Protein backbone atom coordinates (compact mmCIF):
# COMPACT_ATOMS: atom_id res chain seq x y z
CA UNK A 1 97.91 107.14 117.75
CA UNK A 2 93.99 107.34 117.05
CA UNK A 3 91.80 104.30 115.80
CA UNK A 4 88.50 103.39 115.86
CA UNK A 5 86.85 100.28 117.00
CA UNK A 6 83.43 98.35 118.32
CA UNK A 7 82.00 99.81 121.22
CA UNK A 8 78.73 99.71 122.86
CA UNK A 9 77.63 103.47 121.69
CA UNK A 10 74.25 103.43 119.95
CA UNK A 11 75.55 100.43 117.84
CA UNK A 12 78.78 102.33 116.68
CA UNK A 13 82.01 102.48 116.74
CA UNK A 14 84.20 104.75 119.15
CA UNK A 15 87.06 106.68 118.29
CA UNK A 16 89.62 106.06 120.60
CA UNK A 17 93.38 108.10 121.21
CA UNK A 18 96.50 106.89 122.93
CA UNK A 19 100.03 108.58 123.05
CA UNK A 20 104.03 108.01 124.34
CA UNK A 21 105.46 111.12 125.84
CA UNK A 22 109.21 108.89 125.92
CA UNK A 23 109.54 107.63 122.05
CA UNK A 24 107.25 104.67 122.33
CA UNK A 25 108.59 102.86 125.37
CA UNK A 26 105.15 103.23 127.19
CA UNK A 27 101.53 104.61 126.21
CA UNK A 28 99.59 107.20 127.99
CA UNK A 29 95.49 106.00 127.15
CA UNK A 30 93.65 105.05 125.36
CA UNK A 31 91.01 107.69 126.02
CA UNK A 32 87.70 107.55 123.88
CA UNK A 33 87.25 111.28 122.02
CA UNK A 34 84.23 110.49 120.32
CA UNK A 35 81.84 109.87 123.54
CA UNK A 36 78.13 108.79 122.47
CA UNK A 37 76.90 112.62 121.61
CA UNK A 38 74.20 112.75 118.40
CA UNK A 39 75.99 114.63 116.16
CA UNK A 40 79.62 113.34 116.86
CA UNK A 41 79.16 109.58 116.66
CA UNK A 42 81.57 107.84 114.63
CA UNK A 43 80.07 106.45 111.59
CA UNK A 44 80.96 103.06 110.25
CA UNK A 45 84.44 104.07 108.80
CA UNK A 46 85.13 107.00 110.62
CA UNK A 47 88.87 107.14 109.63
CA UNK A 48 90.15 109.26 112.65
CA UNK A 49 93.52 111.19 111.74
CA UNK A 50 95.55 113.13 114.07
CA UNK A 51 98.29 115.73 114.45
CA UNK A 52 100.17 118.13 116.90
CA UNK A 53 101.53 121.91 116.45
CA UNK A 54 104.11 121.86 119.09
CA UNK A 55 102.13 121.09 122.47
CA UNK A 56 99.05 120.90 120.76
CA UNK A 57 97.02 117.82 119.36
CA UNK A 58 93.96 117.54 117.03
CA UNK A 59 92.28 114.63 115.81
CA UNK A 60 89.64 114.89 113.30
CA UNK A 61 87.12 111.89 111.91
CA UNK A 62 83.99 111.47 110.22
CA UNK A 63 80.72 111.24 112.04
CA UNK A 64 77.20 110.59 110.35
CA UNK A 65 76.76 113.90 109.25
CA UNK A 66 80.23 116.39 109.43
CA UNK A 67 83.73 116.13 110.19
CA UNK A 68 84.39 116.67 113.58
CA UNK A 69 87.62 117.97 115.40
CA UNK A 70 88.42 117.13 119.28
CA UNK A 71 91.64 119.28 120.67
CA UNK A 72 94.04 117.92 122.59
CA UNK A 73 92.68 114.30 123.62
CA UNK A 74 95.07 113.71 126.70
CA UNK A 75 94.05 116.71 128.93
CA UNK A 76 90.35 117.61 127.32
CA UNK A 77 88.46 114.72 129.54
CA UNK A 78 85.14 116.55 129.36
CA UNK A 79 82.51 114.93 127.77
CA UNK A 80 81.14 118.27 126.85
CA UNK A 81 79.57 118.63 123.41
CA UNK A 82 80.87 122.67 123.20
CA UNK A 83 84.70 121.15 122.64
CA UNK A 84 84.15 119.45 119.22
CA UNK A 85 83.90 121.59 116.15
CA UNK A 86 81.79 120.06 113.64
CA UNK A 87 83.65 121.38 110.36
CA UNK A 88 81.31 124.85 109.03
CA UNK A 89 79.32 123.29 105.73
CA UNK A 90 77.42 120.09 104.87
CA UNK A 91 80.27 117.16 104.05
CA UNK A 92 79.80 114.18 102.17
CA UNK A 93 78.25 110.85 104.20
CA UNK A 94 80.03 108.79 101.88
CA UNK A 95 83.36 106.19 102.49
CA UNK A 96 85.41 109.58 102.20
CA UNK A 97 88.18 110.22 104.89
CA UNK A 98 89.94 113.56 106.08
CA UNK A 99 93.96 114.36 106.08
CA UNK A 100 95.70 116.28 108.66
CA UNK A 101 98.92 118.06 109.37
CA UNK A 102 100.14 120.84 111.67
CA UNK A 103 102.73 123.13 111.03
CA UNK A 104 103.56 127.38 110.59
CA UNK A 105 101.54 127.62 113.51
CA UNK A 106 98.37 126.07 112.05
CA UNK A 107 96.70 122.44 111.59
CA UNK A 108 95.93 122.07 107.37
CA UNK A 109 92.69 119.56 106.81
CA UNK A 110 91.75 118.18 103.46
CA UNK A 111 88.59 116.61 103.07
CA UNK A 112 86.09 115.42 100.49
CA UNK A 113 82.51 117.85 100.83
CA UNK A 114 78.64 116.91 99.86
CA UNK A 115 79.95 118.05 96.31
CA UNK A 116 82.15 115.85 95.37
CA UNK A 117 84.97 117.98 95.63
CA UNK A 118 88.65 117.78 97.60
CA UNK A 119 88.19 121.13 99.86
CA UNK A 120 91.36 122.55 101.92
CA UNK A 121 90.55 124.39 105.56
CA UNK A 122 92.94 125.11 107.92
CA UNK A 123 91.68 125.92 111.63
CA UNK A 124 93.58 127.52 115.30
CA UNK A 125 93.31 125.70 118.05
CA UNK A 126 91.88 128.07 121.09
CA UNK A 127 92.84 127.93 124.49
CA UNK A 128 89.42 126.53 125.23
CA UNK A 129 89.83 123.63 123.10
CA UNK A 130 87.19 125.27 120.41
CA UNK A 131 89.02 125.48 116.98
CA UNK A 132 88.70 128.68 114.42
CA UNK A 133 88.17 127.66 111.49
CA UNK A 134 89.32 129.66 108.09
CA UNK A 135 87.36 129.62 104.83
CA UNK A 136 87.30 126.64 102.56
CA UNK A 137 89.03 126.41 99.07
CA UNK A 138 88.11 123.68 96.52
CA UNK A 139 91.10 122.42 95.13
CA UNK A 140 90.06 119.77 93.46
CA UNK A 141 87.38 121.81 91.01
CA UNK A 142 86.16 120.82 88.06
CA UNK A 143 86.57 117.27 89.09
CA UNK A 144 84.71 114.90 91.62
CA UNK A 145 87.50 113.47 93.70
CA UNK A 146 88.44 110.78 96.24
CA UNK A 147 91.05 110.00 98.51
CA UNK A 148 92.73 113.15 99.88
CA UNK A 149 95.83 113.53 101.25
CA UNK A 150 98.08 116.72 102.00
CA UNK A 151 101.27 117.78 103.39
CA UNK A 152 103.47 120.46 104.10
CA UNK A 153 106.69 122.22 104.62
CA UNK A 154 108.73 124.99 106.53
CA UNK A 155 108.23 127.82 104.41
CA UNK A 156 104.59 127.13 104.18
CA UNK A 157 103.84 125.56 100.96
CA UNK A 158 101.07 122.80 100.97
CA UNK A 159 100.47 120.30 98.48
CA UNK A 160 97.32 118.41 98.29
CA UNK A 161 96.56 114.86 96.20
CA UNK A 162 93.80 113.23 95.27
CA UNK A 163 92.13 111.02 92.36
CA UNK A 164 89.81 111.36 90.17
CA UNK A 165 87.50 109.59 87.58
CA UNK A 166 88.71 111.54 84.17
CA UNK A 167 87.42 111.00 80.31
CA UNK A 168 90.80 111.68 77.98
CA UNK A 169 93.63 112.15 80.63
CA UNK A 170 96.56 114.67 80.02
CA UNK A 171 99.06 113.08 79.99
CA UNK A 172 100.33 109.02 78.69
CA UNK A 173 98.46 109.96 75.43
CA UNK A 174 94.80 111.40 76.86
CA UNK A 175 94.12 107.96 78.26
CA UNK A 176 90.77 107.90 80.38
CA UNK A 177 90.03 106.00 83.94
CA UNK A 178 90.87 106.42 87.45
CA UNK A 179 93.44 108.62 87.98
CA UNK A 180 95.73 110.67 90.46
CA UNK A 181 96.03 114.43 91.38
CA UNK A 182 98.26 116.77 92.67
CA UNK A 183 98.14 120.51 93.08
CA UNK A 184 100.41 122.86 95.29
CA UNK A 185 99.95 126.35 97.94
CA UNK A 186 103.53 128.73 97.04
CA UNK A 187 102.90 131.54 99.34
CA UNK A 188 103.84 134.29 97.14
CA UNK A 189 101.75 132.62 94.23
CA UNK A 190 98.41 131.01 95.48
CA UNK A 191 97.30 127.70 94.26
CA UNK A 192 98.33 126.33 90.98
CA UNK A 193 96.40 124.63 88.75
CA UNK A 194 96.17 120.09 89.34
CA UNK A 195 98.95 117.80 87.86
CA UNK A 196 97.56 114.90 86.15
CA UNK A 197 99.13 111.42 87.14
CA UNK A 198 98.34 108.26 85.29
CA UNK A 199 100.59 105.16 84.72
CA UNK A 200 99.32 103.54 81.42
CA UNK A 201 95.25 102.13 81.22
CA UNK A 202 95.75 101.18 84.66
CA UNK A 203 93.65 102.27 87.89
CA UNK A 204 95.34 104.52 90.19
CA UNK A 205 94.50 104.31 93.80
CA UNK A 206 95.72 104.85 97.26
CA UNK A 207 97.32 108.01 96.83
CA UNK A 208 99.48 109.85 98.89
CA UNK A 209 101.75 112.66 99.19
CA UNK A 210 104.90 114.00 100.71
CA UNK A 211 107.77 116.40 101.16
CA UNK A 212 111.78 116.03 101.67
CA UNK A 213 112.36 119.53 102.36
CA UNK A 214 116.26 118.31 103.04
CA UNK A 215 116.81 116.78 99.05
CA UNK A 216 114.48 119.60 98.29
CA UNK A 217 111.82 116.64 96.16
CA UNK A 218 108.12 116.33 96.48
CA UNK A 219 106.48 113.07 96.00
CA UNK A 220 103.42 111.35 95.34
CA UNK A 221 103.31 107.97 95.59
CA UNK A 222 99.88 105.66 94.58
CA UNK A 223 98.85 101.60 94.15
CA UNK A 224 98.48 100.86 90.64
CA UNK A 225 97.30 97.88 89.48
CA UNK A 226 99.03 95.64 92.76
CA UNK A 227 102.28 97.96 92.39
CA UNK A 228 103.18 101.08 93.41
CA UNK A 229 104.06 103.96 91.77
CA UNK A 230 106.10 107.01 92.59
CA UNK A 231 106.51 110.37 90.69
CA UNK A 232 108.37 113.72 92.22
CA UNK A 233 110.02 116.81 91.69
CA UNK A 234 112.39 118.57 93.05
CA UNK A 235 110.65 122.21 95.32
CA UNK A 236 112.40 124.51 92.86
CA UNK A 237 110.82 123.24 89.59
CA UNK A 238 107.08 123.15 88.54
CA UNK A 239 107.92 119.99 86.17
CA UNK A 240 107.61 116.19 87.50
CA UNK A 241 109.78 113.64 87.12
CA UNK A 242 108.43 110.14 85.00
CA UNK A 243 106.28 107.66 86.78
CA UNK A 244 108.70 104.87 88.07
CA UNK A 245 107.20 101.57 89.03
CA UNK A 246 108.85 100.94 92.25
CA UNK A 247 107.40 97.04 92.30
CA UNK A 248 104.41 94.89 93.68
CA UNK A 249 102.58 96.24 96.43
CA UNK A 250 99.36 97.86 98.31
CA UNK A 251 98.15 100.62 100.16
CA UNK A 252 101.32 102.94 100.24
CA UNK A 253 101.97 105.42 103.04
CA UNK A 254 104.73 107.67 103.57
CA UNK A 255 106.52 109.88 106.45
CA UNK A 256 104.79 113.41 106.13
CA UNK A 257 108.73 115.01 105.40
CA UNK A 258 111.98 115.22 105.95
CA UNK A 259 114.06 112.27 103.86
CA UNK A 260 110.75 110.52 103.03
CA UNK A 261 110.10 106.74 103.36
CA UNK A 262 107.75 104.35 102.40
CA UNK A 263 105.74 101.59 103.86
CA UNK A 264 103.31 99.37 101.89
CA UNK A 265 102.72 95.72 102.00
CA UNK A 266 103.47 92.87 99.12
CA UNK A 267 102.49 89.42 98.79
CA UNK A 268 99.39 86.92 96.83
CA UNK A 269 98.09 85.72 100.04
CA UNK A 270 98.22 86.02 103.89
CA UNK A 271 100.28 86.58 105.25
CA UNK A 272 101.30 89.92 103.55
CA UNK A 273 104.83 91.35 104.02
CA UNK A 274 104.94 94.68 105.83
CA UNK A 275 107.69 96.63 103.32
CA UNK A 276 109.98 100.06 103.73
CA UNK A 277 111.72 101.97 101.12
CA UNK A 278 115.32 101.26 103.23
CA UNK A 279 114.85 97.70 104.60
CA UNK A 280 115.47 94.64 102.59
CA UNK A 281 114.17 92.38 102.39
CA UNK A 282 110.86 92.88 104.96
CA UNK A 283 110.63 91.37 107.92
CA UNK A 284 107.06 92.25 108.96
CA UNK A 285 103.84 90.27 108.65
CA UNK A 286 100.32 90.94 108.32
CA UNK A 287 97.26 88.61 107.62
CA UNK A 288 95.76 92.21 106.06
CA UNK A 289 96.29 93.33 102.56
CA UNK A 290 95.86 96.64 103.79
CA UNK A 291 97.65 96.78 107.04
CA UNK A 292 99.41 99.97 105.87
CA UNK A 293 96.22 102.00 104.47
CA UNK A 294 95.21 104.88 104.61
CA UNK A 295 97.17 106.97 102.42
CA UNK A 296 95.68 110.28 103.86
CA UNK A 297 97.72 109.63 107.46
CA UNK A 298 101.17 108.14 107.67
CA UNK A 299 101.69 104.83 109.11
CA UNK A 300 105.60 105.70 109.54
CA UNK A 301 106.89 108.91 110.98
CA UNK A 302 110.27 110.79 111.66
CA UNK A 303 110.51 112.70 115.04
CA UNK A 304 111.91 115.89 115.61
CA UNK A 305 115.49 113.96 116.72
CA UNK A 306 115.46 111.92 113.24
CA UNK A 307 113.96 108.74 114.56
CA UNK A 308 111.75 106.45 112.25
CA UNK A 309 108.47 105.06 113.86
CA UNK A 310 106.25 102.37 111.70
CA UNK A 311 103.00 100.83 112.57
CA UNK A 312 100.52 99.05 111.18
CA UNK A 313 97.52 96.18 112.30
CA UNK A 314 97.66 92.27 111.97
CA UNK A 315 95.36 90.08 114.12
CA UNK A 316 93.07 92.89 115.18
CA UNK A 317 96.07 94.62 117.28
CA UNK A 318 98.58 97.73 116.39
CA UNK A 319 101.86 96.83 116.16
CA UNK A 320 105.01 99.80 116.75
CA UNK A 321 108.68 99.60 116.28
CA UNK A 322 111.49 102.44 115.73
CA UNK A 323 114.34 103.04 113.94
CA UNK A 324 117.01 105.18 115.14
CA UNK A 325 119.31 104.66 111.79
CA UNK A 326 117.02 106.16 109.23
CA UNK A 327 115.22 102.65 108.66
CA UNK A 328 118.59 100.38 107.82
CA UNK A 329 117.06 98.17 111.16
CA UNK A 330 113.67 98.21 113.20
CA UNK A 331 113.77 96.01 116.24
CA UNK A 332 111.01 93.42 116.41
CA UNK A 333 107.58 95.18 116.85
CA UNK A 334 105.73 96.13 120.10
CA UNK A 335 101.72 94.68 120.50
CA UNK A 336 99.63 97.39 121.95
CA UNK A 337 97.06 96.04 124.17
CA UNK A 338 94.17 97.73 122.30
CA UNK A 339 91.42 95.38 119.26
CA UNK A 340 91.25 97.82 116.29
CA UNK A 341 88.95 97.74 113.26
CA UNK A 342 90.53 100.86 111.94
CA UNK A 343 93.49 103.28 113.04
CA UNK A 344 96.46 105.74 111.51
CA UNK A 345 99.12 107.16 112.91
């Protein structure tokens, strides 16, 4: 789990990292990875994200001027400068946040550069904690894009999503606004061109997306207008599926793959109900609309073994449960003993 929160660093916020090396029943941390170094200071929404490749764990956030990348949190305890790897290129100091996943043997980052546009890297890890970094690919060109997200599968495709302010849409008869993006990485084919998502006049936001590499479907799922919307396909076809409105909600998130769920939270006013795609009804609480944001990072998981874990904040502190029945029950939550401002799972 990373997160950032208040710390006395320059007047800035630290990011900090904790993990559970036996399913949750007891945390290892927390351990602060951004230290109080110039260049790697979290800014004021850092948006930390993080992500392992067998034994190996990244987490990435935003500092004042680049995206930075600290290796394996638990065992790095150095303060040392050398070990974070500022992403090569000038990135956007805007609100923008990056997305992480690991898998084929490589971590996959989307992020949002000083041009406006979503940009895919993927980076090693080295045995000295240093990262190599390959070269960048705007996926997002011609348009100026927010919100990234990505994920990935076995066989190494990688689908990235995004949204973007458009004039005349593609699709839902050229309508213009805020809307959602989606382009894919086949190996044998390269990247293919952005999918257009809109669901009527509304605005699109809070995008994310995922795989279920056992049904064989891709999904993106987005807020729209205080509900939230779903499209997919199955891995085989290049054509989506309609837009279904799946009901009231905010700030979607969803397991990176393997028989996807989803988490988002409902309700007019504090306190907000904490939802999933397989329990009804909810049984969660927040006083935070957005206790389930961001979309780029998953705020429920499935292990290797098939077990569910969910978190999200209310009252300043992270809450955990897990599911060991795909998500029919999760046991009442777990407080972690740490005040957040912002985390992701």
């Amino acid at each position: 789990v990373v997160w950032e929160e208040d710390a006395t660093c320059n007047g800035r916020r630290v990011v900090k990292f904790a993990r559970s090396v036996d399913v949750g029943s007891t945390w290892q941390g927390p351990v602060n990875v951004s230290y109080c170094y110039s260049y790697d200071l979290a800014g004021a929404d850092a948006t930390p994200v993080v992500a392992a490749l067998s034994s190996r764990v990244a987490v990435v956030w935003k500092s004042t001027t680049c995206l930075v990348v600290k290796m394996d949190p638990a065992t790095n305890r150095t303060p040392n400068p050398d070990v974070f790897c500022p992403v090569p290129g000038p990135l956007s100091t805007a609100y923008e946040r990056p997305s992480l996943v690991g898998g084929s043997g490589m971590f996959k980052l989307a992020y949002k550069d000083i041009s406006g546009h979503v940009m895919y890297r993927q980076f090693m890890p080295n045995l000295d904690f240093t990262v190599s970094f390959g070269n960048p690919v705007d996926v997002s060109n011609p348009y100026s894009a927010t919100n990234p997200s990505i994920s990935s599968t076995v066989d190494q495709r990688i689908f990235v999503s995004w949204e973007a302010d458009v004039t005349g849409g593609e699709q839902e008869g050229g309508s213009s606004g805020h809307h959602v993006f989606v382009t894919e990485k086949d190996p044998s084919t390269g990247w293919r061109a952005p999918v257009e998502f809109v669901h009527g006049s509304h605005l699109e936001t809070n995008s994310t997306v995922c795989v279920d590499e056992d049904l064989d479907q891709a999904y993106v799922i987005w807020e729209c207008s205080n509900h939230i919307s779903s499209v997919s396909r199955t891995m085989s076809s290049l054509t989506w599926r309609r837009v279904v409105d799946m009901g009231p909600g905010y700030s979607p998130s969803s397991s990176a793959s393997g028989s996807p769920k989803i988490i988002w939270t409902s309700g007019t006013s504090a306190p907000y109900m904490i939802n999933t795609s397989s329990v009804h009804p909810p049984h969660f609480q927040s006083e935070n609309q957005s206790a389930t944001a961001t979309g780029s990072q998953r705020k429920l998981v499935r292990g290797t073994s098939g077990t569910l874990y969910l978190i999200y904040d209310s009252q300043g502190d992270i809450w955990f449960t897990k599911s060991i029945d795909d998500g029919l029950e999760f046991p009442p939550c777990l407080r972690q003993d740490f005040l957040v401002l912002k985390w992701t799972f």
